[in-house]
mmCIF file of C-alpha atoms and ligand atoms in Angstrom:
data_model
loop_
_atom_site.group_PDB
_atom_site.id
_atom_site.type_symbol
_atom_site.label_atom_id
_atom_site.label_comp_id
_atom_site.label_asym_id
_atom_site.label_seq_id
_atom_site.Cartn_x
_atom_site.Cartn_y
_atom_site.Cartn_z
ATOM 1 C CA MET A 1265 -194.119 -20.421 37.646
ATOM 2 C CA SER A 1266 -193.111 -17.030 38.638
ATOM 3 C CA LEU A 1267 -195.333 -14.040 37.621
ATOM 4 C CA ASP A 1268 -193.988 -11.238 35.484
ATOM 5 C CA ILE A 1269 -195.171 -8.291 37.397
ATOM 6 C CA ARG A 1270 -195.067 -4.770 35.974
ATOM 7 C CA HIS A 1271 -195.720 -1.605 37.909
ATOM 8 C CA ASN A 1272 -197.453 1.753 36.931
ATOM 9 C CA VAL A 1273 -198.548 0.451 33.652
ATOM 10 C CA ASP A 1274 -200.538 2.862 31.315
ATOM 11 C CA LEU A 1275 -203.975 1.187 30.552
ATOM 12 C CA THR A 1276 -205.144 3.911 28.201
ATOM 13 C CA SER A 1277 -204.840 1.437 25.244
ATOM 14 C CA SER A 1278 -206.139 -1.486 27.198
ATOM 15 C CA ASN A 1279 -209.715 0.064 27.572
ATOM 16 C CA THR A 1280 -211.614 0.757 24.274
ATOM 17 C CA LEU A 1281 -213.023 3.936 25.714
ATOM 18 C CA GLY A 1282 -209.390 5.149 25.892
ATOM 19 C CA LEU A 1283 -209.824 6.579 29.263
ATOM 20 C CA GLN A 1284 -206.524 7.695 30.973
ATOM 21 C CA SER A 1285 -205.751 5.016 33.517
ATOM 22 C CA LYS A 1286 -202.783 3.462 35.314
ATOM 23 C CA ALA A 1287 -202.255 0.077 36.969
ATOM 24 C CA ARG A 1288 -200.182 -0.050 40.086
ATOM 25 C CA HIS A 1289 -199.574 -3.698 39.475
ATOM 26 C CA PHE A 1290 -200.003 -5.445 36.081
ATOM 27 C CA ILE A 1291 -199.625 -9.085 35.017
ATOM 28 C CA GLU A 1292 -200.293 -10.863 31.668
ATOM 29 C CA VAL A 1293 -201.989 -14.144 32.137
ATOM 30 C CA ARG A 1294 -201.304 -16.633 29.310
ATOM 31 C CA SER A 1295 -202.180 -19.827 30.923
ATOM 32 C CA ALA A 1296 -205.097 -20.650 33.340
ATOM 33 C CA ASP A 1297 -202.735 -22.289 35.625
ATOM 34 C CA THR A 1298 -201.255 -18.882 36.624
ATOM 35 C CA ILE A 1299 -204.565 -17.669 37.923
ATOM 36 C CA PRO A 1300 -204.343 -19.052 41.560
ATOM 37 C CA GLU A 1301 -200.804 -17.469 41.707
ATOM 38 C CA VAL A 1302 -202.305 -14.011 40.727
ATOM 39 C CA VAL A 1303 -204.946 -14.326 43.359
ATOM 40 C CA ALA A 1304 -202.278 -15.181 46.005
ATOM 41 C CA TYR A 1305 -200.047 -12.341 44.916
ATOM 42 C CA ALA A 1306 -203.055 -9.828 45.191
ATOM 43 C CA LYS A 1307 -203.960 -11.297 48.547
ATOM 44 C CA SER A 1308 -200.405 -10.786 49.791
ATOM 45 C CA LEU A 1309 -200.724 -7.049 48.957
ATOM 46 C CA ASP A 1310 -204.227 -6.930 50.341
ATOM 47 C CA LEU A 1311 -205.600 -5.856 46.992
ATOM 48 C CA PRO A 1312 -208.418 -7.018 44.790
ATOM 49 C CA THR A 1313 -207.796 -8.263 41.211
ATOM 50 C CA LEU A 1314 -209.157 -6.629 38.029
ATOM 51 C CA TRP A 1315 -209.354 -9.295 35.457
ATOM 52 C CA LEU A 1316 -209.082 -7.528 32.145
ATOM 53 C CA GLY A 1317 -210.208 -8.851 28.763
ATOM 54 C CA GLY A 1318 -210.389 -6.572 25.697
ATOM 55 C CA GLY A 1319 -211.449 -3.655 28.012
ATOM 56 C CA SER A 1320 -214.419 -3.027 25.883
ATOM 57 C CA ASN A 1321 -217.029 -2.885 28.693
ATOM 58 C CA LEU A 1322 -215.244 -0.852 31.368
ATOM 59 C CA VAL A 1323 -215.018 2.625 32.719
ATOM 60 C CA LEU A 1324 -211.698 2.884 34.380
ATOM 61 C CA SER A 1325 -210.589 5.579 36.970
ATOM 62 C CA ASN A 1326 -207.223 7.329 36.750
ATOM 63 C CA GLU A 1327 -205.535 5.080 39.172
ATOM 64 C CA ILE A 1328 -206.454 1.353 39.605
ATOM 65 C CA PRO A 1329 -205.992 0.259 43.274
ATOM 66 C CA ALA A 1330 -205.814 -3.430 42.354
ATOM 67 C CA VAL A 1331 -203.625 -5.978 40.741
ATOM 68 C CA VAL A 1332 -204.689 -5.781 37.022
ATOM 69 C CA ALA A 1333 -204.479 -9.181 35.283
ATOM 70 C CA LYS A 1334 -204.848 -9.230 31.452
ATOM 71 C CA LEU A 1335 -206.293 -12.397 30.333
ATOM 72 C CA LEU A 1336 -204.472 -13.488 27.067
ATOM 73 C CA ILE A 1337 -205.328 -17.188 27.255
ATOM 74 C CA ALA A 1338 -205.249 -18.394 23.620
ATOM 75 C CA GLY A 1339 -206.246 -21.527 21.745
ATOM 76 C CA VAL A 1340 -209.176 -23.048 19.844
ATOM 77 C CA ASP A 1341 -210.053 -26.691 20.290
ATOM 78 C CA GLN A 1342 -212.707 -28.315 18.022
ATOM 79 C CA ARG A 1343 -214.472 -31.592 18.328
ATOM 80 C CA GLU A 1344 -217.524 -33.050 16.676
ATOM 81 C CA LEU A 1345 -220.514 -33.293 18.885
ATOM 82 C CA ASP A 1346 -222.978 -35.087 16.678
ATOM 83 C CA LEU A 1347 -223.894 -35.013 12.890
ATOM 84 C CA HIS A 1348 -225.197 -31.600 13.138
ATOM 85 C CA HIS A 1349 -223.094 -29.823 15.754
ATOM 86 C CA SER A 1350 -219.493 -29.165 16.810
ATOM 87 C CA LEU A 1351 -218.209 -28.045 20.187
ATOM 88 C CA ILE A 1352 -215.440 -25.466 20.003
ATOM 89 C CA LYS A 1353 -213.586 -24.592 23.204
ATOM 90 C CA VAL A 1354 -211.893 -21.302 22.953
ATOM 91 C CA GLY A 1355 -209.423 -19.474 25.155
ATOM 92 C CA ALA A 1356 -210.780 -16.236 26.911
ATOM 93 C CA GLY A 1357 -208.120 -14.106 25.405
ATOM 94 C CA GLU A 1358 -208.976 -14.810 21.820
ATOM 95 C CA ASN A 1359 -210.299 -11.918 19.853
ATOM 96 C CA TRP A 1360 -214.122 -12.170 19.447
ATOM 97 C CA HIS A 1361 -214.515 -11.098 15.842
ATOM 98 C CA ASP A 1362 -211.614 -13.213 14.683
ATOM 99 C CA PHE A 1363 -213.173 -16.154 16.251
ATOM 100 C CA VAL A 1364 -216.469 -15.524 14.486
ATOM 101 C CA ARG A 1365 -214.827 -15.265 11.087
ATOM 102 C CA TRP A 1366 -212.800 -18.420 11.817
ATOM 103 C CA SER A 1367 -215.925 -20.305 12.672
ATOM 104 C CA ILE A 1368 -217.561 -19.443 9.419
ATOM 105 C CA GLN A 1369 -214.348 -20.476 7.497
ATOM 106 C CA GLN A 1370 -214.624 -23.851 9.204
ATOM 107 C CA GLY A 1371 -218.176 -24.280 8.143
ATOM 108 C CA LEU A 1372 -219.485 -23.817 11.693
ATOM 109 C CA PHE A 1373 -222.517 -21.538 12.088
ATOM 110 C CA GLY A 1374 -224.584 -19.603 14.587
ATOM 111 C CA LEU A 1375 -222.366 -16.524 15.238
ATOM 112 C CA GLU A 1376 -222.575 -14.451 12.023
ATOM 113 C CA ASN A 1377 -224.887 -11.901 13.381
ATOM 114 C CA LEU A 1378 -222.410 -11.132 16.133
ATOM 115 C CA ALA A 1379 -219.545 -10.155 13.765
ATOM 116 C CA LEU A 1380 -217.447 -7.142 14.619
ATOM 117 C CA ILE A 1381 -218.379 -6.818 18.251
ATOM 118 C CA PRO A 1382 -215.316 -5.544 20.082
ATOM 119 C CA GLY A 1383 -213.676 -7.506 22.887
ATOM 120 C CA THR A 1384 -212.532 -11.076 23.662
ATOM 121 C CA VAL A 1385 -214.150 -14.461 23.757
ATOM 122 C CA GLY A 1386 -213.995 -14.399 27.601
ATOM 123 C CA ALA A 1387 -215.982 -11.130 27.672
ATOM 124 C CA ALA A 1388 -218.835 -12.483 25.582
ATOM 125 C CA PRO A 1389 -220.698 -14.376 28.247
ATOM 126 C CA VAL A 1390 -220.365 -11.592 30.838
ATOM 127 C CA GLN A 1391 -222.839 -9.211 29.180
ATOM 128 C CA ASN A 1392 -224.400 -11.907 26.972
ATOM 129 C CA ILE A 1393 -223.390 -10.041 23.793
ATOM 130 C CA GLY A 1394 -226.296 -9.525 21.423
ATOM 131 C CA ALA A 1395 -226.843 -7.806 18.082
ATOM 132 C CA TYR A 1396 -229.093 -8.120 14.997
ATOM 133 C CA GLY A 1397 -231.397 -10.604 16.383
ATOM 134 C CA VAL A 1398 -228.980 -13.020 18.159
ATOM 135 C CA GLU A 1399 -227.599 -13.314 21.641
ATOM 136 C CA VAL A 1400 -224.487 -15.379 22.314
ATOM 137 C CA ALA A 1401 -226.196 -17.262 24.971
ATOM 138 C CA ARG A 1402 -227.923 -19.602 22.577
ATOM 139 C CA SER A 1403 -224.567 -20.916 21.232
ATOM 140 C CA ILE A 1404 -222.859 -21.301 24.609
ATOM 141 C CA GLU A 1405 -222.540 -24.825 25.851
ATOM 142 C CA THR A 1406 -220.103 -24.391 28.876
ATOM 143 C CA VAL A 1407 -218.145 -21.508 30.416
ATOM 144 C CA TYR A 1408 -214.946 -22.611 32.152
ATOM 145 C CA VAL A 1409 -213.901 -20.478 35.217
ATOM 146 C CA TYR A 1410 -211.683 -20.095 38.214
ATOM 147 C CA ASP A 1411 -213.978 -19.519 41.083
ATOM 148 C CA THR A 1412 -212.259 -17.066 43.421
ATOM 149 C CA GLN A 1413 -214.798 -17.479 46.162
ATOM 150 C CA LEU A 1414 -214.281 -21.289 46.429
ATOM 151 C CA GLY A 1415 -210.670 -21.105 45.236
ATOM 152 C CA CYS A 1416 -210.952 -23.853 42.583
ATOM 153 C CA PHE A 1417 -211.421 -24.340 38.889
ATOM 154 C CA SER A 1418 -214.973 -25.056 37.699
ATOM 155 C CA HIS A 1419 -217.374 -24.855 34.936
ATOM 156 C CA LEU A 1420 -220.941 -23.639 34.426
ATOM 157 C CA SER A 1421 -223.527 -24.826 32.000
ATOM 158 C CA ALA A 1422 -225.516 -22.262 29.927
ATOM 159 C CA SER A 1423 -228.424 -22.537 32.480
ATOM 160 C CA ASP A 1424 -226.020 -21.805 35.451
ATOM 161 C CA CYS A 1425 -224.949 -18.693 33.656
ATOM 162 C CA GLU A 1426 -228.596 -17.294 34.058
ATOM 163 C CA PHE A 1427 -228.250 -15.345 30.866
ATOM 164 C CA GLY A 1428 -230.702 -12.429 30.220
ATOM 165 C CA TYR A 1429 -230.642 -9.242 28.074
ATOM 166 C CA ARG A 1430 -227.084 -7.940 28.539
ATOM 167 C CA ASP A 1431 -226.934 -9.870 31.834
ATOM 168 C CA SER A 1432 -225.512 -13.082 33.375
ATOM 169 C CA VAL A 1433 -224.280 -14.450 36.710
ATOM 170 C CA PHE A 1434 -220.845 -13.000 35.841
ATOM 171 C CA LYS A 1435 -222.264 -9.518 35.845
ATOM 172 C CA ARG A 1436 -224.386 -10.079 38.957
ATOM 173 C CA GLN A 1437 -221.492 -11.542 40.973
ATOM 174 C CA PRO A 1438 -218.658 -9.275 39.872
ATOM 175 C CA GLY A 1439 -215.154 -10.562 40.545
ATOM 176 C CA ARG A 1440 -216.226 -14.036 41.590
ATOM 177 C CA TYR A 1441 -215.527 -15.888 38.382
ATOM 178 C CA VAL A 1442 -212.435 -15.574 36.186
ATOM 179 C CA ILE A 1443 -213.469 -16.860 32.750
ATOM 180 C CA THR A 1444 -210.723 -19.068 31.278
ATOM 181 C CA HIS A 1445 -212.429 -20.659 28.286
ATOM 182 C CA VAL A 1446 -215.839 -20.795 26.627
ATOM 183 C CA SER A 1447 -217.129 -23.605 24.641
ATOM 184 C CA PHE A 1448 -219.720 -23.017 21.896
ATOM 185 C CA ARG A 1449 -222.076 -25.481 20.222
ATOM 186 C CA LEU A 1450 -222.052 -24.602 16.665
ATOM 187 C CA ASP A 1451 -224.237 -25.790 13.715
ATOM 188 C CA ARG A 1452 -222.858 -27.551 10.858
ATOM 189 C CA ALA A 1453 -225.692 -26.480 8.630
ATOM 190 C CA PHE A 1454 -226.297 -22.776 7.961
ATOM 191 C CA SER A 1455 -229.681 -21.196 8.573
ATOM 192 C CA PRO A 1456 -229.703 -17.326 8.385
ATOM 193 C CA ASN A 1457 -231.277 -15.354 11.182
ATOM 194 C CA LEU A 1458 -232.762 -12.368 9.443
ATOM 195 C CA SER A 1459 -235.128 -11.249 12.260
ATOM 196 C CA TYR A 1460 -233.621 -7.864 12.507
ATOM 197 C CA ALA A 1461 -235.587 -5.819 10.033
ATOM 198 C CA PRO A 1462 -232.654 -3.887 8.367
ATOM 199 C CA LEU A 1463 -230.884 -7.238 7.782
ATOM 200 C CA ALA A 1464 -234.046 -8.719 6.234
ATOM 201 C CA ASP A 1465 -234.160 -5.589 3.915
ATOM 202 C CA VAL A 1466 -230.579 -6.229 2.656
ATOM 203 C CA PHE A 1467 -231.492 -9.709 1.493
ATOM 204 C CA ALA A 1468 -235.131 -9.024 0.286
ATOM 205 C CA GLY A 1469 -235.792 -10.943 -2.815
ATOM 206 C CA ILE A 1470 -232.470 -12.845 -2.572
ATOM 207 C CA GLU A 1471 -233.194 -16.515 -2.454
ATOM 208 C CA SER A 1472 -229.842 -18.013 -1.268
ATOM 209 C CA VAL A 1473 -227.951 -16.198 1.495
ATOM 210 C CA SER A 1474 -224.555 -17.686 2.456
ATOM 211 C CA ALA A 1475 -223.080 -17.369 5.980
ATOM 212 C CA PHE A 1476 -220.318 -15.115 4.598
ATOM 213 C CA ASP A 1477 -222.979 -12.923 2.858
ATOM 214 C CA LEU A 1478 -224.636 -12.413 6.375
ATOM 215 C CA PHE A 1479 -221.324 -11.875 8.096
ATOM 216 C CA THR A 1480 -220.380 -9.228 5.405
ATOM 217 C CA ALA A 1481 -223.866 -7.502 5.674
ATOM 218 C CA VAL A 1482 -223.632 -7.346 9.535
ATOM 219 C CA CYS A 1483 -220.125 -5.837 9.216
ATOM 220 C CA ASP A 1484 -221.352 -3.329 6.685
ATOM 221 C CA ILE A 1485 -224.360 -2.269 8.943
ATOM 222 C CA ARG A 1486 -222.161 -1.984 12.051
ATOM 223 C CA ASN A 1487 -219.453 0.025 10.130
ATOM 224 C CA ALA A 1488 -222.165 2.457 8.906
ATOM 225 C CA LYS A 1489 -223.637 3.133 12.323
ATOM 226 C CA LEU A 1490 -221.104 2.344 14.980
ATOM 227 C CA PRO A 1491 -217.620 3.867 15.458
ATOM 228 C CA ASN A 1492 -214.782 1.478 15.226
ATOM 229 C CA PRO A 1493 -213.013 1.800 18.728
ATOM 230 C CA LYS A 1494 -209.617 1.681 16.936
ATOM 231 C CA GLU A 1495 -210.460 4.974 15.209
ATOM 232 C CA LEU A 1496 -212.778 6.664 17.744
ATOM 233 C CA ALA A 1497 -212.562 5.287 21.430
ATOM 234 C CA ASN A 1498 -215.892 4.069 22.653
ATOM 235 C CA ALA A 1499 -217.407 1.103 24.592
ATOM 236 C CA GLY A 1500 -220.258 0.279 22.325
ATOM 237 C CA SER A 1501 -223.636 0.926 23.786
ATOM 238 C CA PHE A 1502 -223.126 3.003 26.809
ATOM 239 C CA PHE A 1503 -226.683 2.437 27.936
ATOM 240 C CA LYS A 1504 -229.004 -0.633 27.892
ATOM 241 C CA ASN A 1505 -232.269 -0.418 26.200
ATOM 242 C CA PRO A 1506 -234.664 0.441 29.022
ATOM 243 C CA LEU A 1507 -237.488 -1.813 29.997
ATOM 244 C CA VAL A 1508 -240.729 0.002 30.915
ATOM 245 C CA SER A 1509 -244.170 -1.132 32.032
ATOM 246 C CA GLU A 1510 -246.923 -1.561 29.480
ATOM 247 C CA PRO A 1511 -249.003 1.500 30.930
ATOM 248 C CA LYS A 1512 -245.866 3.602 30.674
ATOM 249 C CA TYR A 1513 -245.344 2.489 27.106
ATOM 250 C CA GLN A 1514 -248.996 3.411 26.278
ATOM 251 C CA GLN A 1515 -248.627 6.726 27.898
ATOM 252 C CA LEU A 1516 -245.516 7.545 25.810
ATOM 253 C CA SER A 1517 -246.987 6.201 22.621
ATOM 254 C CA VAL A 1518 -249.901 8.628 22.788
ATOM 255 C CA ILE A 1519 -247.396 11.527 22.829
ATOM 256 C CA TYR A 1520 -244.810 9.909 20.548
ATOM 257 C CA PRO A 1521 -246.622 7.606 18.115
ATOM 258 C CA ASP A 1522 -243.499 6.464 16.363
ATOM 259 C CA ILE A 1523 -241.575 5.591 19.484
ATOM 260 C CA PRO A 1524 -239.713 2.225 18.735
ATOM 261 C CA ALA A 1525 -240.604 -0.485 21.304
ATOM 262 C CA TYR A 1526 -239.970 -4.139 21.485
ATOM 263 C CA PRO A 1527 -241.855 -7.001 23.239
ATOM 264 C CA ALA A 1528 -240.257 -7.948 26.520
ATOM 265 C CA PRO A 1529 -241.134 -10.698 29.090
ATOM 266 C CA THR A 1530 -242.692 -7.880 31.168
ATOM 267 C CA GLY A 1531 -243.788 -4.588 29.543
ATOM 268 C CA ARG A 1532 -241.750 -3.155 26.586
ATOM 269 C CA LYS A 1533 -238.208 -2.514 25.804
ATOM 270 C CA LEU A 1534 -237.507 0.989 24.282
ATOM 271 C CA ALA A 1535 -234.628 2.088 22.113
ATOM 272 C CA ALA A 1536 -232.158 4.241 24.295
ATOM 273 C CA GLY A 1537 -230.768 5.478 21.122
ATOM 274 C CA TRP A 1538 -234.079 6.904 20.040
ATOM 275 C CA LEU A 1539 -234.705 8.529 23.474
ATOM 276 C CA ILE A 1540 -231.274 10.146 23.482
ATOM 277 C CA GLU A 1541 -231.726 11.436 19.929
ATOM 278 C CA GLN A 1542 -235.158 12.906 20.572
ATOM 279 C CA ALA A 1543 -233.807 14.550 23.731
ATOM 280 C CA GLY A 1544 -231.665 16.534 21.159
ATOM 281 C CA LEU A 1545 -228.409 15.000 22.360
ATOM 282 C CA LYS A 1546 -227.197 13.094 19.283
ATOM 283 C CA GLY A 1547 -223.850 14.520 18.180
ATOM 284 C CA LEU A 1548 -223.331 16.657 21.311
ATOM 285 C CA VAL A 1549 -219.705 17.318 22.158
ATOM 286 C CA GLN A 1550 -218.737 18.160 25.758
ATOM 287 C CA GLY A 1551 -215.098 18.656 26.303
ATOM 288 C CA PRO A 1552 -213.157 15.541 24.983
ATOM 289 C CA VAL A 1553 -216.179 13.368 24.912
ATOM 290 C CA GLY A 1554 -219.470 13.231 23.090
ATOM 291 C CA VAL A 1555 -222.643 11.446 21.971
ATOM 292 C CA HIS A 1556 -221.904 9.713 18.658
ATOM 293 C CA ARG A 1557 -223.439 11.409 15.553
ATOM 294 C CA ASN A 1558 -224.733 8.161 14.046
ATOM 295 C CA GLN A 1559 -225.787 6.122 16.995
ATOM 296 C CA ALA A 1560 -226.788 8.002 20.086
ATOM 297 C CA LEU A 1561 -226.444 5.280 22.561
ATOM 298 C CA VAL A 1562 -222.624 5.160 21.970
ATOM 299 C CA LEU A 1563 -220.634 7.738 23.939
ATOM 300 C CA VAL A 1564 -217.134 8.535 22.355
ATOM 301 C CA ASN A 1565 -213.894 9.913 23.576
ATOM 302 C CA TYR A 1566 -212.276 12.104 21.018
ATOM 303 C CA GLY A 1567 -209.032 12.021 22.911
ATOM 304 C CA GLY A 1568 -207.475 12.552 26.331
ATOM 305 C CA ALA A 1569 -210.651 11.838 28.432
ATOM 306 C CA SER A 1570 -210.875 10.651 31.946
ATOM 307 C CA ARG A 1571 -213.587 8.897 33.853
ATOM 308 C CA THR A 1572 -214.837 12.140 35.166
ATOM 309 C CA ASP A 1573 -215.465 13.472 31.654
ATOM 310 C CA ILE A 1574 -217.444 10.454 30.457
ATOM 311 C CA GLU A 1575 -219.439 10.195 33.687
ATOM 312 C CA ALA A 1576 -220.444 13.953 33.473
ATOM 313 C CA LEU A 1577 -221.688 13.235 29.985
ATOM 314 C CA ALA A 1578 -223.508 10.136 31.054
ATOM 315 C CA GLN A 1579 -225.264 12.036 33.839
ATOM 316 C CA LEU A 1580 -226.340 14.738 31.515
ATOM 317 C CA VAL A 1581 -227.769 12.170 29.108
ATOM 318 C CA LYS A 1582 -229.617 10.294 31.837
ATOM 319 C CA GLY A 1583 -230.981 13.470 33.272
ATOM 320 C CA GLU A 1584 -232.299 14.763 30.010
ATOM 321 C CA VAL A 1585 -233.833 11.451 29.148
ATOM 322 C CA MET A 1586 -235.474 11.297 32.604
ATOM 323 C CA GLN A 1587 -236.791 14.850 32.420
ATOM 324 C CA ARG A 1588 -238.219 14.483 29.022
ATOM 325 C CA PHE A 1589 -239.620 10.906 29.046
ATOM 326 C CA GLY A 1590 -239.592 9.800 32.681
ATOM 327 C CA VAL A 1591 -237.467 6.886 31.696
ATOM 328 C CA GLU A 1592 -234.373 5.806 33.634
ATOM 329 C CA LEU A 1593 -231.360 4.725 31.534
ATOM 330 C CA GLU A 1594 -229.042 2.126 33.016
ATOM 331 C CA GLN A 1595 -225.255 2.347 32.191
ATOM 332 C CA GLU A 1596 -223.907 -0.750 30.406
ATOM 333 C CA PRO A 1597 -220.051 -0.513 30.782
ATOM 334 C CA ILE A 1598 -218.938 -1.334 34.432
ATOM 335 C CA PRO A 1599 -217.106 1.519 36.505
ATOM 336 C CA TYR A 1600 -213.903 0.297 38.084
ATOM 337 C CA PRO A 1601 -213.278 0.579 40.984
HETATM 338 N N1 EPU B 1045 -232.457 4.944 16.943
HETATM 339 C C1 EPU B 1045 -232.543 6.314 16.856
HETATM 340 N N2 EPU B 1045 -231.463 7.141 16.945
HETATM 341 C C2 EPU B 1045 -230.229 6.620 17.245
HETATM 342 C C3 EPU B 1045 -230.039 5.240 17.449
HETATM 343 C C4 EPU B 1045 -231.145 4.392 17.284
HETATM 344 O O1 EPU B 1045 -233.653 6.769 16.584
HETATM 345 O O2 EPU B 1045 -229.298 7.439 17.421
HETATM 346 C C5 EPU B 1045 -233.516 3.989 16.793
HETATM 347 C C6 EPU B 1045 -233.391 3.384 15.475
HETATM 348 O O3 EPU B 1045 -233.915 3.931 14.342
HETATM 349 C C7 EPU B 1045 -234.290 2.154 15.683
HETATM 350 C C8 EPU B 1045 -234.012 1.807 17.243
HETATM 351 O O4 EPU B 1045 -233.650 2.966 17.740
HETATM 352 O O5 EPU B 1045 -235.580 2.383 15.434
HETATM 353 C C9 EPU B 1045 -233.095 0.738 17.448
HETATM 354 O O6 EPU B 1045 -231.734 1.088 16.910
HETATM 355 P P1 EPU B 1045 -230.733 -0.147 16.525
HETATM 356 O O7 EPU B 1045 -231.340 -1.052 15.533
HETATM 357 O O8 EPU B 1045 -229.510 0.620 15.856
HETATM 358 O O9 EPU B 1045 -230.318 -0.829 17.781
HETATM 359 P P2 EPU B 1045 -230.114 -0.231 19.272
HETATM 360 O O10 EPU B 1045 -231.279 -0.886 19.982
HETATM 361 O O11 EPU B 1045 -229.882 1.138 19.273
HETATM 362 C C10 EPU B 1045 -229.083 -2.560 20.045
HETATM 363 C C11 EPU B 1045 -227.758 -2.972 20.714
HETATM 364 C C12 EPU B 1045 -226.518 -2.783 19.799
HETATM 365 C C13 EPU B 1045 -226.768 -3.679 18.603
HETATM 366 C C14 EPU B 1045 -228.098 -3.337 17.890
HETATM 367 C C15 EPU B 1045 -228.418 -4.123 16.822
HETATM 368 C C16 EPU B 1045 -228.263 -2.490 23.077
HETATM 369 C C17 EPU B 1045 -228.031 -1.602 24.223
HETATM 370 N N3 EPU B 1045 -227.645 -2.232 21.935
HETATM 371 O O12 EPU B 1045 -228.841 -1.249 19.746
HETATM 372 O O13 EPU B 1045 -225.562 -3.337 20.539
HETATM 373 O O14 EPU B 1045 -225.674 -3.620 17.698
HETATM 374 O O15 EPU B 1045 -229.196 -3.393 18.774
HETATM 375 O O16 EPU B 1045 -228.970 -5.409 17.273
HETATM 376 O O17 EPU B 1045 -229.044 -3.429 23.137
HETATM 377 C C18 EPU B 1045 -223.397 -2.905 21.610
HETATM 378 O O18 EPU B 1045 -223.641 -3.753 22.358
HETATM 379 O O19 EPU B 1045 -222.269 -2.243 21.764
HETATM 380 C C19 EPU B 1045 -224.246 -2.490 20.483
HETATM 381 C C20 EPU B 1045 -223.927 -1.606 19.680
#
């Protein structure tokens, strides 16, 4: 197989933040078999490879000194696991939201709360996407990879993936694994997860909730709060919700009695959006970028921004939150390089 290599390719529409960026070398990967060839090509140039999915969790610089390989591996393969579950193996390049909708149409459940999350199936395990009371980790059976360190195809079980809040082995060992497929263990019987309070409110007093009702409600909540990257460039949450110690939380809650906080394995998780809003930054516009007016943990690009613009805004937000609350915010999208 010979690679179709393009040069000086504009990546502005290949990252949902819409940052101006250019790839010196660019290859579309439609089959996993091509991956070793891409690795060999990058090695021959003495360059690293940037494996690009939907580009929804990246902060790209103007020039990418790497071989950029866009993963477009398609396909959905379904087989019954037992009476109650099916196993669905999905190509990394499939669109996440389309897959969620398809699963519900097939009568396969567990992903409804994760509707409308931008990006590809292959990106879902990387940051263990989570929303409205559900993390994707609980539905993942196996992640199929090319291990660039060992130079072979391999697979990881859910426990090998070491999933945590917006975290996984793929995030902790960046560049090592190229995800080719993900298999999901989905339920054949529907049981709604209404643990997120605003979702429970939508269905208060309603006895029977269908998977499609839940899917629609999640889409409505997202559409009301979060900007659609196709209309206003963004990478979803720009910061993780910060974990603080119990004494730190107690100290803050004396000054701010209504501070939202969630239980965490150690200490408490605070809401980054709340902290940013209280710091007076919600809706702030700084040059071509800004803090979204409806959800303060989302930074947006109004057009023409570069990495420098978004990073300057991120620094300002982090600085204000640190000064006001003594809490450190951690950036979620990964800077490259
Ligand atoms: N809040 C504010 N102001 C804001 C935003 C939030 O005061 O501008 C408050 C809310 O009123 C609420 C609390 O903060 O009391 C939490 O807000 P929300 O329920 O909207 O969720 P979040 O913690 O801000 C997380 C995820 C989202 C996910 C939602 C719903 C992170 C970093 N983000 O946001 O994920 O959709 O929960 O489950 O954990 C994404 O990944 O791109 C994303 C949007």
